[in-house]
PDB file of C-alpha atoms and ligand atoms in Angstrom:
ATOM      1  CA  MET S   1     -32.297 -28.888  16.774  1.00 55.00           C
ATOM      2  CA  ALA S   2     -33.450 -32.016  18.608  1.00 65.00           C
ATOM      3  CA  GLY S   3     -32.752 -34.543  15.884  1.00 77.00           C
ATOM      4  CA  TYR S   4     -35.140 -37.437  15.449  1.00 88.00           C
ATOM      5  CA  LEU S   5     -37.532 -37.704  18.401  1.00 87.00           C
ATOM      6  CA  VAL S   6     -36.635 -40.900  20.240  1.00 90.00           C
ATOM      7  CA  SER S   7     -39.526 -42.282  22.276  1.00 86.00           C
ATOM      8  CA  ASP S   8     -37.530 -45.086  23.883  1.00 87.00           C
ATOM      9  CA  THR S   9     -34.389 -43.666  25.465  1.00 91.00           C
ATOM     10  CA  ARG S  10     -33.103 -46.945  26.925  1.00 96.00           C
ATOM     11  CA  LYS S  11     -29.681 -48.141  25.774  1.00 98.00           C
ATOM     12  CA  VAL S  12     -30.115 -50.087  22.507  1.00 98.00           C
ATOM     13  CA  THR S  13     -29.126 -53.762  22.705  1.00 98.00           C
ATOM     14  CA  THR S  14     -28.485 -56.443  20.106  1.00 98.00           C
ATOM     15  CA  HIS S  15     -31.809 -57.999  21.215  1.00 98.00           C
ATOM     16  CA  ARG S  16     -33.510 -54.713  20.348  1.00 98.00           C
ATOM     17  CA  PHE S  17     -32.072 -54.948  16.820  1.00 98.00           C
ATOM     18  CA  MET S  18     -33.744 -58.376  16.480  1.00 97.00           C
ATOM     19  CA  GLU S  19     -37.053 -56.981  17.832  1.00 98.00           C
ATOM     20  CA  MET S  20     -36.897 -54.105  15.370  1.00 98.00           C
ATOM     21  CA  LYS S  21     -36.625 -56.541  12.463  1.00 98.00           C
ATOM     22  CA  GLN S  22     -39.570 -58.531  13.775  1.00 98.00           C
ATOM     23  CA  LYS S  23     -41.674 -55.355  14.141  1.00 98.00           C
ATOM     24  CA  GLY S  24     -40.592 -53.961  10.770  1.00 98.00           C
ATOM     25  CA  GLU S  25     -39.067 -50.901  12.439  1.00 98.00           C
ATOM     26  CA  LYS S  26     -36.113 -49.727  10.322  1.00 98.00           C
ATOM     27  CA  ILE S  27     -32.704 -49.546  11.986  1.00 98.00           C
ATOM     28  CA  SER S  28     -30.582 -46.412  11.473  1.00 98.00           C
ATOM     29  CA  MET S  29     -26.802 -46.587  11.806  1.00 99.00           C
ATOM     30  CA  LEU S  30     -23.901 -44.207  11.172  1.00 99.00           C
ATOM     31  CA  THR S  31     -20.184 -44.421  11.780  1.00 99.00           C
ATOM     32  CA  SER S  32     -18.311 -42.257  14.295  1.00 99.00           C
ATOM     33  CA  TYR S  33     -14.653 -42.157  15.236  1.00 99.00           C
ATOM     34  CA  ASP S  34     -14.379 -39.453  17.892  1.00 98.00           C
ATOM     35  CA  PHE S  35     -16.024 -38.251  21.122  1.00 99.00           C
ATOM     36  CA  THR S  36     -17.426 -34.960  19.824  1.00 98.00           C
ATOM     37  CA  THR S  37     -19.072 -36.381  16.687  1.00 98.00           C
ATOM     38  CA  ALA S  38     -20.366 -39.504  18.442  1.00 98.00           C
ATOM     39  CA  GLY S  39     -22.086 -37.338  21.079  1.00 98.00           C
ATOM     40  CA  ILE S  40     -23.968 -35.468  18.358  1.00 98.00           C
ATOM     41  CA  VAL S  41     -24.805 -38.642  16.395  1.00 98.00           C
ATOM     42  CA  ASP S  42     -26.110 -40.394  19.518  1.00 98.00           C
ATOM     43  CA  ALA S  43     -28.184 -37.428  20.730  1.00 97.00           C
ATOM     44  CA  ALA S  44     -29.737 -37.057  17.249  1.00 97.00           C
ATOM     45  CA  GLY S  45     -31.335 -40.488  17.649  1.00 97.00           C
ATOM     46  CA  VAL S  46     -29.380 -43.021  15.613  1.00 98.00           C
ATOM     47  CA  ASP S  47     -29.941 -46.657  16.736  1.00 98.00           C
ATOM     48  CA  GLY S  48     -26.411 -47.931  16.189  1.00 98.00           C
ATOM     49  CA  ILE S  49     -22.951 -46.407  15.883  1.00 99.00           C
ATOM     50  CA  LEU S  50     -20.123 -48.222  14.100  1.00 99.00           C
ATOM     51  CA  ILE S  51     -16.494 -47.420  14.738  1.00 99.00           C
ATOM     52  CA  GLY S  52     -15.680 -48.344  11.142  1.00 99.00           C
ATOM     53  CA  ASP S  53     -12.215 -49.237   9.992  1.00 99.00           C
ATOM     54  CA  SER S  54     -13.106 -46.539   7.417  1.00 98.00           C
ATOM     55  CA  ALA S  55     -11.389 -44.395  10.076  1.00 98.00           C
ATOM     56  CA  SER S  56      -8.304 -45.428   8.101  1.00 98.00           C
ATOM     57  CA  ASN S  57      -9.619 -43.410   5.130  1.00 98.00           C
ATOM     58  CA  VAL S  58     -11.654 -40.711   6.852  1.00 98.00           C
ATOM     59  CA  MET S  59      -9.468 -39.936   9.875  1.00 98.00           C
ATOM     60  CA  ALA S  60      -5.985 -40.910   8.699  1.00 98.00           C
ATOM     61  CA  GLY S  61      -6.124 -40.290   4.934  1.00 97.00           C
ATOM     62  CA  ASN S  62      -5.073 -43.787   3.868  1.00 98.00           C
ATOM     63  CA  THR S  63      -6.451 -45.043   0.549  1.00 97.00           C
ATOM     64  CA  THR S  64      -7.681 -48.340   2.041  1.00 98.00           C
ATOM     65  CA  THR S  65      -8.772 -49.791   5.396  1.00 98.00           C
ATOM     66  CA  ILE S  66      -5.822 -52.230   5.348  1.00 98.00           C
ATOM     67  CA  PRO S  67      -3.268 -50.291   7.447  1.00 98.00           C
ATOM     68  CA  ILE S  68      -5.373 -49.370  10.504  1.00 98.00           C
ATOM     69  CA  THR S  69      -4.201 -51.175  13.665  1.00 98.00           C
ATOM     70  CA  ILE S  70      -5.980 -52.669  16.687  1.00 98.00           C
ATOM     71  CA  GLU S  71      -4.481 -49.936  18.895  1.00 98.00           C
ATOM     72  CA  GLN S  72      -5.837 -47.226  16.582  1.00 98.00           C
ATOM     73  CA  MET S  73      -9.296 -48.870  16.450  1.00 99.00           C
ATOM     74  CA  ILE S  74      -9.362 -49.097  20.261  1.00 99.00           C
ATOM     75  CA  TYR S  75      -8.420 -45.398  20.548  1.00 99.00           C
ATOM     76  CA  HIS S  76     -11.305 -44.413  18.228  1.00 99.00           C
ATOM     77  CA  ALA S  77     -13.734 -46.829  19.885  1.00 99.00           C
ATOM     78  CA  ARG S  78     -12.913 -45.611  23.418  1.00 98.00           C
ATOM     79  CA  SER S  79     -13.433 -42.031  22.256  1.00 99.00           C
ATOM     80  CA  VAL S  80     -16.875 -43.006  20.900  1.00 99.00           C
ATOM     81  CA  THR S  81     -18.040 -45.045  23.912  1.00 99.00           C
ATOM     82  CA  ASN S  82     -17.056 -42.125  26.174  1.00 98.00           C
ATOM     83  CA  ALA S  83     -19.796 -40.131  24.428  1.00 98.00           C
ATOM     84  CA  VAL S  84     -22.596 -42.584  23.657  1.00 98.00           C
ATOM     85  CA  LYS S  85     -25.587 -42.966  25.985  1.00 98.00           C
ATOM     86  CA  ARG S  86     -28.228 -44.702  23.850  1.00 98.00           C
ATOM     87  CA  ALA S  87     -26.993 -46.189  20.568  1.00 98.00           C
ATOM     88  CA  LEU S  88     -25.621 -49.728  20.252  1.00 98.00           C
ATOM     89  CA  VAL S  89     -21.877 -49.356  19.693  1.00 99.00           C
ATOM     90  CA  VAL S  90     -20.209 -51.772  17.254  1.00 99.00           C
ATOM     91  CA  CYS S  91     -16.480 -51.789  16.470  1.00 99.00           C
ATOM     92  CA  ASP S  92     -14.891 -53.138  13.274  1.00 99.00           C
ATOM     93  CA  MET S  93     -12.160 -55.702  13.873  1.00 99.00           C
ATOM     94  CA  PRO S  94      -9.323 -54.361  11.672  1.00 98.00           C
ATOM     95  CA  PHE S  95      -7.576 -56.279   8.898  1.00 98.00           C
ATOM     96  CA  GLY S  96      -5.083 -58.770  10.300  1.00 98.00           C
ATOM     97  CA  SER S  97      -6.685 -59.053  13.730  1.00 98.00           C
ATOM     98  CA  TYR S  98      -8.792 -62.166  12.936  1.00 98.00           C
ATOM     99  CA  GLN S  99      -7.744 -63.651   9.569  1.00 96.00           C
ATOM    100  CA  ALA S 100      -4.609 -65.548  10.633  1.00 95.00           C
ATOM    101  CA  ASP S 101      -6.163 -67.990  13.094  1.00 93.00           C
ATOM    102  CA  CYS S 102      -9.115 -68.494  15.443  1.00 96.00           C
ATOM    103  CA  SER S 103      -7.259 -68.085  18.743  1.00 97.00           C
ATOM    104  CA  ASP S 104      -5.714 -64.811  17.551  1.00 96.00           C
ATOM    105  CA  GLY S 105      -9.150 -63.612  16.529  1.00 98.00           C
ATOM    106  CA  VAL S 106     -10.728 -64.473  19.865  1.00 98.00           C
ATOM    107  CA  ARG S 107      -7.885 -62.869  21.859  1.00 98.00           C
ATOM    108  CA  ASN S 108      -8.046 -59.679  19.781  1.00 98.00           C
ATOM    109  CA  ALA S 109     -11.843 -59.610  20.054  1.00 98.00           C
ATOM    110  CA  ILE S 110     -11.616 -59.863  23.852  1.00 98.00           C
ATOM    111  CA  ARG S 111      -8.963 -57.143  23.952  1.00 98.00           C
ATOM    112  CA  ILE S 112     -11.067 -54.735  21.876  1.00 98.00           C
ATOM    113  CA  MET S 113     -14.112 -55.368  24.093  1.00 98.00           C
ATOM    114  CA  LYS S 114     -12.118 -54.836  27.322  1.00 98.00           C
ATOM    115  CA  GLU S 115     -10.249 -51.734  26.227  1.00 98.00           C
ATOM    116  CA  SER S 116     -12.912 -49.941  24.141  1.00 98.00           C
ATOM    117  CA  GLY S 117     -16.134 -50.464  26.090  1.00 98.00           C
ATOM    118  CA  CYS S 118     -18.075 -51.190  22.910  1.00 98.00           C
ATOM    119  CA  ASP S 119     -21.112 -53.509  22.755  1.00 98.00           C
ATOM    120  CA  ALA S 120     -20.302 -55.719  19.763  1.00 99.00           C
ATOM    121  CA  LEU S 121     -17.776 -56.381  16.992  1.00 99.00           C
ATOM    122  CA  LYS S 122     -18.034 -56.584  13.193  1.00 99.00           C
ATOM    123  CA  LEU S 123     -15.965 -58.946  11.019  1.00 98.00           C
ATOM    124  CA  GLU S 124     -15.839 -59.113   7.214  1.00 98.00           C
ATOM    125  CA  GLY S 125     -16.475 -62.423   5.474  1.00 98.00           C
ATOM    126  CA  GLY S 126     -18.585 -65.569   5.351  1.00 98.00           C
ATOM    127  CA  VAL S 127     -17.734 -69.268   5.685  1.00 98.00           C
ATOM    128  CA  GLU S 128     -13.980 -68.455   5.570  1.00 97.00           C
ATOM    129  CA  ILE S 129     -14.227 -66.909   9.045  1.00 98.00           C
ATOM    130  CA  LEU S 130     -17.123 -68.941  10.440  1.00 98.00           C
ATOM    131  CA  ASP S 131     -15.045 -70.864  13.017  1.00 98.00           C
ATOM    132  CA  THR S 132     -13.579 -67.610  14.330  1.00 98.00           C
ATOM    133  CA  VAL S 133     -17.045 -66.014  14.464  1.00 98.00           C
ATOM    134  CA  ARG S 134     -18.326 -69.009  16.451  1.00 98.00           C
ATOM    135  CA  ARG S 135     -15.432 -68.836  18.928  1.00 98.00           C
ATOM    136  CA  ILE S 136     -15.912 -65.089  19.462  1.00 98.00           C
ATOM    137  CA  LEU S 137     -19.639 -65.664  20.014  1.00 98.00           C
ATOM    138  CA  ASP S 138     -18.756 -68.495  22.442  1.00 98.00           C
ATOM    139  CA  ALA S 139     -16.702 -65.950  24.411  1.00 98.00           C
ATOM    140  CA  GLY S 140     -19.906 -63.956  24.921  1.00 98.00           C
ATOM    141  CA  ILE S 141     -19.198 -61.233  22.383  1.00 98.00           C
ATOM    142  CA  PRO S 142     -21.989 -60.241  19.967  1.00 98.00           C
ATOM    143  CA  VAL S 143     -20.876 -60.325  16.330  1.00 99.00           C
ATOM    144  CA  MET S 144     -22.159 -58.447  13.296  1.00 99.00           C
ATOM    145  CA  GLY S 145     -21.386 -59.979   9.901  1.00 98.00           C
ATOM    146  CA  HIS S 146     -20.355 -58.031   6.794  1.00 98.00           C
ATOM    147  CA  LEU S 147     -20.865 -59.435   3.272  1.00 98.00           C
ATOM    148  CA  GLY S 148     -20.767 -58.142  -0.305  1.00 98.00           C
ATOM    149  CA  LEU S 149     -18.152 -55.422  -0.796  1.00 98.00           C
ATOM    150  CA  THR S 150     -15.649 -56.212   1.954  1.00 98.00           C
ATOM    151  CA  PRO S 151     -12.991 -53.466   1.758  1.00 98.00           C
ATOM    152  CA  GLN S 152     -10.396 -55.449   3.763  1.00 98.00           C
ATOM    153  CA  SER S 153     -10.186 -57.790   0.717  1.00 97.00           C
ATOM    154  CA  ILE S 154      -9.752 -54.966  -1.830  1.00 97.00           C
ATOM    155  CA  ASN S 155      -6.402 -56.371  -2.926  1.00 96.00           C
ATOM    156  CA  LYS S 156      -8.050 -59.685  -3.768  1.00 95.00           C
ATOM    157  CA  PHE S 157     -10.889 -58.139  -5.793  1.00 94.00           C
ATOM    158  CA  GLY S 158      -9.093 -55.117  -7.245  1.00 96.00           C
ATOM    159  CA  THR S 159     -12.165 -52.839  -7.430  1.00 96.00           C
ATOM    160  CA  TYR S 160     -14.942 -51.332  -5.321  1.00 97.00           C
ATOM    161  CA  ALA S 161     -17.521 -52.319  -7.967  1.00 97.00           C
ATOM    162  CA  VAL S 162     -20.926 -53.757  -7.021  1.00 97.00           C
ATOM    163  CA  ARG S 163     -20.664 -57.356  -5.762  1.00 97.00           C
ATOM    164  CA  ALA S 164     -22.682 -60.533  -6.334  1.00 97.00           C
ATOM    165  CA  LYS S 165     -24.169 -59.572  -9.699  1.00 96.00           C
ATOM    166  CA  GLU S 166     -23.547 -63.101 -11.017  1.00 97.00           C
ATOM    167  CA  GLU S 167     -25.553 -66.071  -9.807  1.00 97.00           C
ATOM    168  CA  GLN S 168     -22.630 -67.978  -8.318  1.00 97.00           C
ATOM    169  CA  GLU S 169     -21.500 -65.072  -6.155  1.00 97.00           C
ATOM    170  CA  ALA S 170     -25.116 -64.316  -5.197  1.00 98.00           C
ATOM    171  CA  ASP S 171     -25.638 -67.934  -4.115  1.00 98.00           C
ATOM    172  CA  LYS S 172     -22.488 -67.785  -2.011  1.00 98.00           C
ATOM    173  CA  LEU S 173     -23.604 -64.532  -0.380  1.00 98.00           C
ATOM    174  CA  MET S 174     -26.989 -66.062   0.486  1.00 98.00           C
ATOM    175  CA  SER S 175     -25.407 -69.171   2.028  1.00 98.00           C
ATOM    176  CA  ASP S 176     -22.821 -67.044   3.890  1.00 98.00           C
ATOM    177  CA  ALA S 177     -25.630 -64.907   5.339  1.00 98.00           C
ATOM    178  CA  LYS S 178     -27.553 -68.001   6.441  1.00 98.00           C
ATOM    179  CA  ALA S 179     -24.422 -69.510   8.009  1.00 98.00           C
ATOM    180  CA  LEU S 180     -23.593 -66.309   9.908  1.00 98.00           C
ATOM    181  CA  ALA S 181     -27.169 -66.036  11.184  1.00 98.00           C
ATOM    182  CA  GLU S 182     -27.199 -69.703  12.194  1.00 98.00           C
ATOM    183  CA  ALA S 183     -23.879 -69.283  14.020  1.00 98.00           C
ATOM    184  CA  GLY S 184     -25.516 -66.538  16.083  1.00 98.00           C
ATOM    185  CA  CYS S 185     -24.572 -63.194  14.513  1.00 98.00           C
ATOM    186  CA  PHE S 186     -27.097 -60.554  15.642  1.00 98.00           C
ATOM    187  CA  ALA S 187     -27.050 -58.626  12.340  1.00 99.00           C
ATOM    188  CA  ILE S 188     -25.349 -58.591   8.932  1.00 99.00           C
ATOM    189  CA  VAL S 189     -24.093 -55.626   6.916  1.00 99.00           C
ATOM    190  CA  LEU S 190     -24.676 -55.954   3.162  1.00 98.00           C
ATOM    191  CA  GLU S 191     -22.420 -53.576   1.244  1.00 98.00           C
ATOM    192  CA  LYS S 192     -22.878 -52.612  -2.426  1.00 98.00           C
ATOM    193  CA  VAL S 193     -24.928 -55.567  -3.670  1.00 98.00           C
ATOM    194  CA  PRO S 194     -27.998 -55.588  -5.975  1.00 98.00           C
ATOM    195  CA  ALA S 195     -31.183 -54.460  -4.200  1.00 98.00           C
ATOM    196  CA  LYS S 196     -32.996 -57.628  -5.312  1.00 98.00           C
ATOM    197  CA  LEU S 197     -30.407 -59.901  -3.718  1.00 98.00           C
ATOM    198  CA  ALA S 198     -30.392 -57.836  -0.499  1.00 98.00           C
ATOM    199  CA  ALA S 199     -34.197 -58.118  -0.385  1.00 98.00           C
ATOM    200  CA  MET S 200     -33.993 -61.911  -0.755  1.00 98.00           C
ATOM    201  CA  VAL S 201     -31.377 -62.199   1.988  1.00 98.00           C
ATOM    202  CA  THR S 202     -33.446 -59.934   4.246  1.00 98.00           C
ATOM    203  CA  ALA S 203     -36.503 -62.142   3.694  1.00 98.00           C
ATOM    204  CA  GLU S 204     -34.641 -65.394   4.255  1.00 98.00           C
ATOM    205  CA  VAL S 205     -32.365 -64.721   7.207  1.00 98.00           C
ATOM    206  CA  PRO S 206     -33.854 -64.292  10.698  1.00 98.00           C
ATOM    207  CA  VAL S 207     -31.438 -61.539  11.765  1.00 98.00           C
ATOM    208  CA  PRO S 208     -31.529 -57.895  10.660  1.00 98.00           C
ATOM    209  CA  THR S 209     -29.665 -56.834   7.521  1.00 99.00           C
ATOM    210  CA  ILE S 210     -28.048 -53.394   7.516  1.00 99.00           C
ATOM    211  CA  GLY S 211     -27.474 -52.083   4.004  1.00 98.00           C
ATOM    212  CA  ILE S 212     -25.028 -49.633   2.433  1.00 98.00           C
ATOM    213  CA  GLY S 213     -25.672 -49.489  -1.284  1.00 98.00           C
ATOM    214  CA  ALA S 214     -27.996 -52.492  -0.934  1.00 98.00           C
ATOM    215  CA  GLY S 215     -31.368 -50.904  -1.730  1.00 98.00           C
ATOM    216  CA  GLY S 216     -34.411 -50.123   0.375  1.00 98.00           C
ATOM    217  CA  ALA S 217     -35.510 -53.572   1.520  1.00 98.00           C
ATOM    218  CA  THR S 218     -32.823 -54.195   4.147  1.00 99.00           C
ATOM    219  CA  ASP S 219     -33.858 -53.939   7.797  1.00 99.00           C
ATOM    220  CA  GLY S 220     -31.584 -50.954   8.321  1.00 99.00           C
ATOM    221  CA  GLN S 221     -29.152 -48.559   6.681  1.00 99.00           C
ATOM    222  CA  ILE S 222     -25.637 -47.388   7.471  1.00 99.00           C
ATOM    223  CA  LEU S 223     -23.514 -44.565   6.040  1.00 98.00           C
ATOM    224  CA  VAL S 224     -20.141 -43.082   6.888  1.00 98.00           C
ATOM    225  CA  VAL S 225     -20.970 -39.949   8.898  1.00 98.00           C
ATOM    226  CA  ALA S 226     -18.415 -37.712   7.158  1.00 98.00           C
ATOM    227  CA  ASP S 227     -19.865 -38.739   3.760  1.00 98.00           C
ATOM    228  CA  MET S 228     -23.519 -38.015   4.636  1.00 98.00           C
ATOM    229  CA  LEU S 229     -22.546 -34.679   6.208  1.00 98.00           C
ATOM    230  CA  GLY S 230     -20.727 -33.649   3.027  1.00 98.00           C
ATOM    231  CA  MET S 231     -17.251 -33.395   4.548  1.00 97.00           C
ATOM    232  CA  THR S 232     -15.552 -35.898   2.233  1.00 94.00           C
ATOM    233  CA  LYS S 233     -14.972 -34.450  -1.222  1.00 87.00           C
ATOM    234  CA  GLY S 234     -14.484 -36.730  -4.210  1.00 90.00           C
ATOM    235  CA  PHE S 235     -16.369 -39.709  -2.738  1.00 94.00           C
ATOM    236  CA  SER S 236     -19.689 -39.902  -4.596  1.00 96.00           C
ATOM    237  CA  PRO S 237     -20.955 -43.457  -5.003  1.00 97.00           C
ATOM    238  CA  ARG S 238     -24.639 -43.542  -6.009  1.00 97.00           C
ATOM    239  CA  PHE S 239     -25.668 -44.994  -2.638  1.00 98.00           C
ATOM    240  CA  LEU S 240     -24.532 -41.831  -0.843  1.00 98.00           C
ATOM    241  CA  ARG S 241     -27.170 -39.211   0.051  1.00 98.00           C
ATOM    242  CA  ARG S 242     -25.667 -35.968   1.358  1.00 98.00           C
ATOM    243  CA  TYR S 243     -27.749 -34.451   4.174  1.00 98.00           C
ATOM    244  CA  ALA S 244     -25.547 -31.387   4.618  1.00 98.00           C
ATOM    245  CA  ASP S 245     -22.670 -29.582   2.962  1.00 98.00           C
ATOM    246  CA  LEU S 246     -20.379 -29.305   5.971  1.00 98.00           C
ATOM    247  CA  ASN S 247     -17.399 -28.915   3.679  1.00 98.00           C
ATOM    248  CA  SER S 248     -18.745 -25.511   2.500  1.00 98.00           C
ATOM    249  CA  ILE S 249     -19.913 -24.523   5.969  1.00 98.00           C
ATOM    250  CA  MET S 250     -16.501 -25.295   7.474  1.00 98.00           C
ATOM    251  CA  THR S 251     -14.602 -23.657   4.618  1.00 98.00           C
ATOM    252  CA  ASP S 252     -16.681 -20.448   4.964  1.00 98.00           C
ATOM    253  CA  ALA S 253     -16.320 -20.353   8.762  1.00 98.00           C
ATOM    254  CA  ILE S 254     -12.573 -20.931   8.627  1.00 98.00           C
ATOM    255  CA  GLY S 255     -12.161 -18.371   5.841  1.00 98.00           C
ATOM    256  CA  ASN S 256     -14.024 -15.802   7.980  1.00 98.00           C
ATOM    257  CA  TYR S 257     -11.769 -16.573  10.940  1.00 98.00           C
ATOM    258  CA  VAL S 258      -8.631 -16.116   8.839  1.00 98.00           C
ATOM    259  CA  SER S 259      -9.947 -12.752   7.524  1.00 98.00           C
ATOM    260  CA  ASP S 260     -10.810 -11.596  11.035  1.00 98.00           C
ATOM    261  CA  VAL S 261      -7.330 -12.468  12.300  1.00 98.00           C
ATOM    262  CA  LYS S 262      -5.646 -10.789   9.321  1.00 98.00           C
ATOM    263  CA  SER S 263      -7.750  -7.614   9.781  1.00 98.00           C
ATOM    264  CA  SER S 264      -7.267  -7.627  13.584  1.00 98.00           C
ATOM    265  CA  ASP S 265     -11.078  -7.826  13.971  1.00 98.00           C
ATOM    266  CA  PHE S 266     -10.561 -10.931  16.128  1.00 98.00           C
ATOM    267  CA  PRO S 267     -10.238 -10.868  19.079  1.00 98.00           C
ATOM    268  CA  ASN S 268     -12.160  -7.789  20.160  1.00 98.00           C
ATOM    269  CA  GLU S 269     -12.371  -6.270  23.663  1.00 98.00           C
ATOM    270  CA  SER S 270     -15.141  -8.554  24.924  1.00 98.00           C
ATOM    271  CA  GLU S 271     -13.107 -11.550  23.804  1.00 98.00           C
ATOM    272  CA  SER S 272     -10.039 -10.335  25.738  1.00 98.00           C
ATOM    273  CA  TYR S 273      -9.097 -10.295  29.479  1.00 98.00           C
TER     274      TYR S 273
HETATM  275  N1  MHF L   1     -15.396 -42.243   3.224  1.00 80.65           N
HETATM  276  C1  MHF L   1     -15.622 -43.549   3.148  1.00 80.65           C
HETATM  277  N2  MHF L   1     -16.876 -43.978   2.965  1.00 80.65           N
HETATM  278  C2  MHF L   1     -17.161 -45.302   2.879  1.00 80.65           C
HETATM  279  O1  MHF L   1     -18.352 -45.653   2.711  1.00 80.65           O
HETATM  280  C3  MHF L   1     -16.094 -46.243   3.017  1.00 80.65           C
HETATM  281  C4  MHF L   1     -14.796 -45.761   3.227  1.00 80.65           C
HETATM  282  N3  MHF L   1     -14.587 -44.425   3.276  1.00 80.65           N
HETATM  283  N4  MHF L   1     -13.745 -46.603   3.367  1.00 80.65           N
HETATM  284  C5  MHF L   1     -13.983 -48.004   3.570  1.00 80.65           C
HETATM  285  C6  MHF L   1     -15.099 -48.465   2.754  1.00 80.65           C
HETATM  286  C7  MHF L   1     -14.830 -48.465   1.263  1.00 80.65           C
HETATM  287  N5  MHF L   1     -16.127 -48.226   0.722  1.00 80.65           N
HETATM  288  C8  MHF L   1     -16.427 -47.969  -0.600  1.00 80.65           C
HETATM  289  C9  MHF L   1     -15.443 -47.611  -1.489  1.00 80.65           C
HETATM  290  C10 MHF L   1     -15.760 -47.309  -2.796  1.00 80.65           C
HETATM  291  C11 MHF L   1     -17.076 -47.377  -3.208  1.00 80.65           C
HETATM  292  C12 MHF L   1     -17.455 -47.026  -4.612  1.00 80.65           C
HETATM  293  O2  MHF L   1     -18.581 -47.218  -4.997  1.00 80.65           O
HETATM  294  N6  MHF L   1     -16.506 -46.435  -5.396  1.00 80.65           N
HETATM  295  C13 MHF L   1     -16.689 -45.954  -6.737  1.00 80.65           C
HETATM  296  C14 MHF L   1     -16.960 -47.048  -7.724  1.00 80.65           C
HETATM  297  C15 MHF L   1     -15.790 -47.975  -7.831  1.00 80.65           C
HETATM  298  C16 MHF L   1     -15.926 -48.985  -8.962  1.00 80.65           C
HETATM  299  O3  MHF L   1     -17.027 -49.171  -9.507  1.00 80.65           O
HETATM  300  O4  MHF L   1     -14.899 -49.588  -9.277  1.00 80.65           O
HETATM  301  C17 MHF L   1     -17.763 -44.880  -6.820  1.00 80.65           C
HETATM  302  O5  MHF L   1     -18.699 -44.941  -7.610  1.00 80.65           O
HETATM  303  O6  MHF L   1     -17.606 -43.912  -6.069  1.00 80.65           O
HETATM  304  C18 MHF L   1     -18.062 -47.740  -2.338  1.00 80.65           C
HETATM  305  C19 MHF L   1     -17.735 -48.028  -1.030  1.00 80.65           C
HETATM  306  C20 MHF L   1     -17.090 -48.074   1.785  1.00 80.65           C
HETATM  307  N7  MHF L   1     -16.294 -47.620   2.890  1.00 80.65           N
HETATM  308  C1  KIV L   2     -19.240 -48.798   5.690  1.00 80.65           C
HETATM  309  C2  KIV L   2     -19.285 -49.561   6.968  1.00 80.65           C
HETATM  310  C3  KIV L   2     -20.230 -50.698   6.914  1.00 80.65           C
HETATM  311  C4  KIV L   2     -17.907 -49.998   7.420  1.00 80.65           C
HETATM  312  O1  KIV L   2     -17.585 -51.144   7.537  1.00 80.65           O
HETATM  313  C5  KIV L   2     -16.932 -48.939   7.750  1.00 80.65           C
HETATM  314  O2  KIV L   2     -17.304 -47.739   7.808  1.00 80.65           O
HETATM  315  O3  KIV L   2     -15.770 -49.288   7.986  1.00 80.65           O
HETATM  316 MG1   MG L   3     -15.499 -51.386   7.852  1.00 80.65          MG
END
């Protein structure tokens, strides 16, 4: 019941992520959006926790990450930081909070840091957002990049298909990764790109790469916690490994509760005052 045995219980830092790459120690990350889940995820030994804007899908039932607001992200992120003792906590900057202009981006980044208590922020995109990334870094806020499938741009691309299969897009991804690393990002998420390309980026950039659907050569992996626990039905991309079937476990437990209430089995005398 102890989860993965963590030998080093100190709070994980962005510097530690860099050290782990240098030592070849793989980095494990999961998302969380609430206090109760984040407490379990942290205690089980994950190195990093992302408050993903996938909360828009997983928590709120929207079909994309587009509608989630800064206020909603801060609410989720505060709930997570209230629980986490060890993992590095990274918060997604939501769509609209950094794309319009640099100053907006920096102000929103500062606000999320102040109000959520998280350790770092993640922004989607490459050279298009490089000035904003630099300014946020200048403000003393660690930034994680995110390249490949960037769900905040779904309306531009139209599909969630694998990215950077063609040479031109692969070249752009490589130069984006190098630019983000050079600007000072402490890590880069690579989402749904060919394993070969992710391996090349991982070899060429000095900062850790965290993959989701990017093969086994990245410095770390990330999954959406509700997906890997088998709570989300109807989301089955090939990169997803299900480590539990919580959907069945919850359905059975809730069905038993309903039966017990209907049959007046619950509550019994020892459960009453
Ligand atoms: N529950 C959940 N898990 C995620 O990993 C996640 C979210 N939500 N929401 C935000 C983004 C969107 N993500 C996605 C969305 C779709 C695919 C995907 O592979 N979809 C289809 C294929 C689509 C296509 O080829 O056009 C699939 O095979 O399931 C992958 C990642 C990752 N993120
Ligand atoms: C899938 C990860 C990388 C993410 O950005 C999210 O959960 O929002
Ligand atoms: Mg995200």
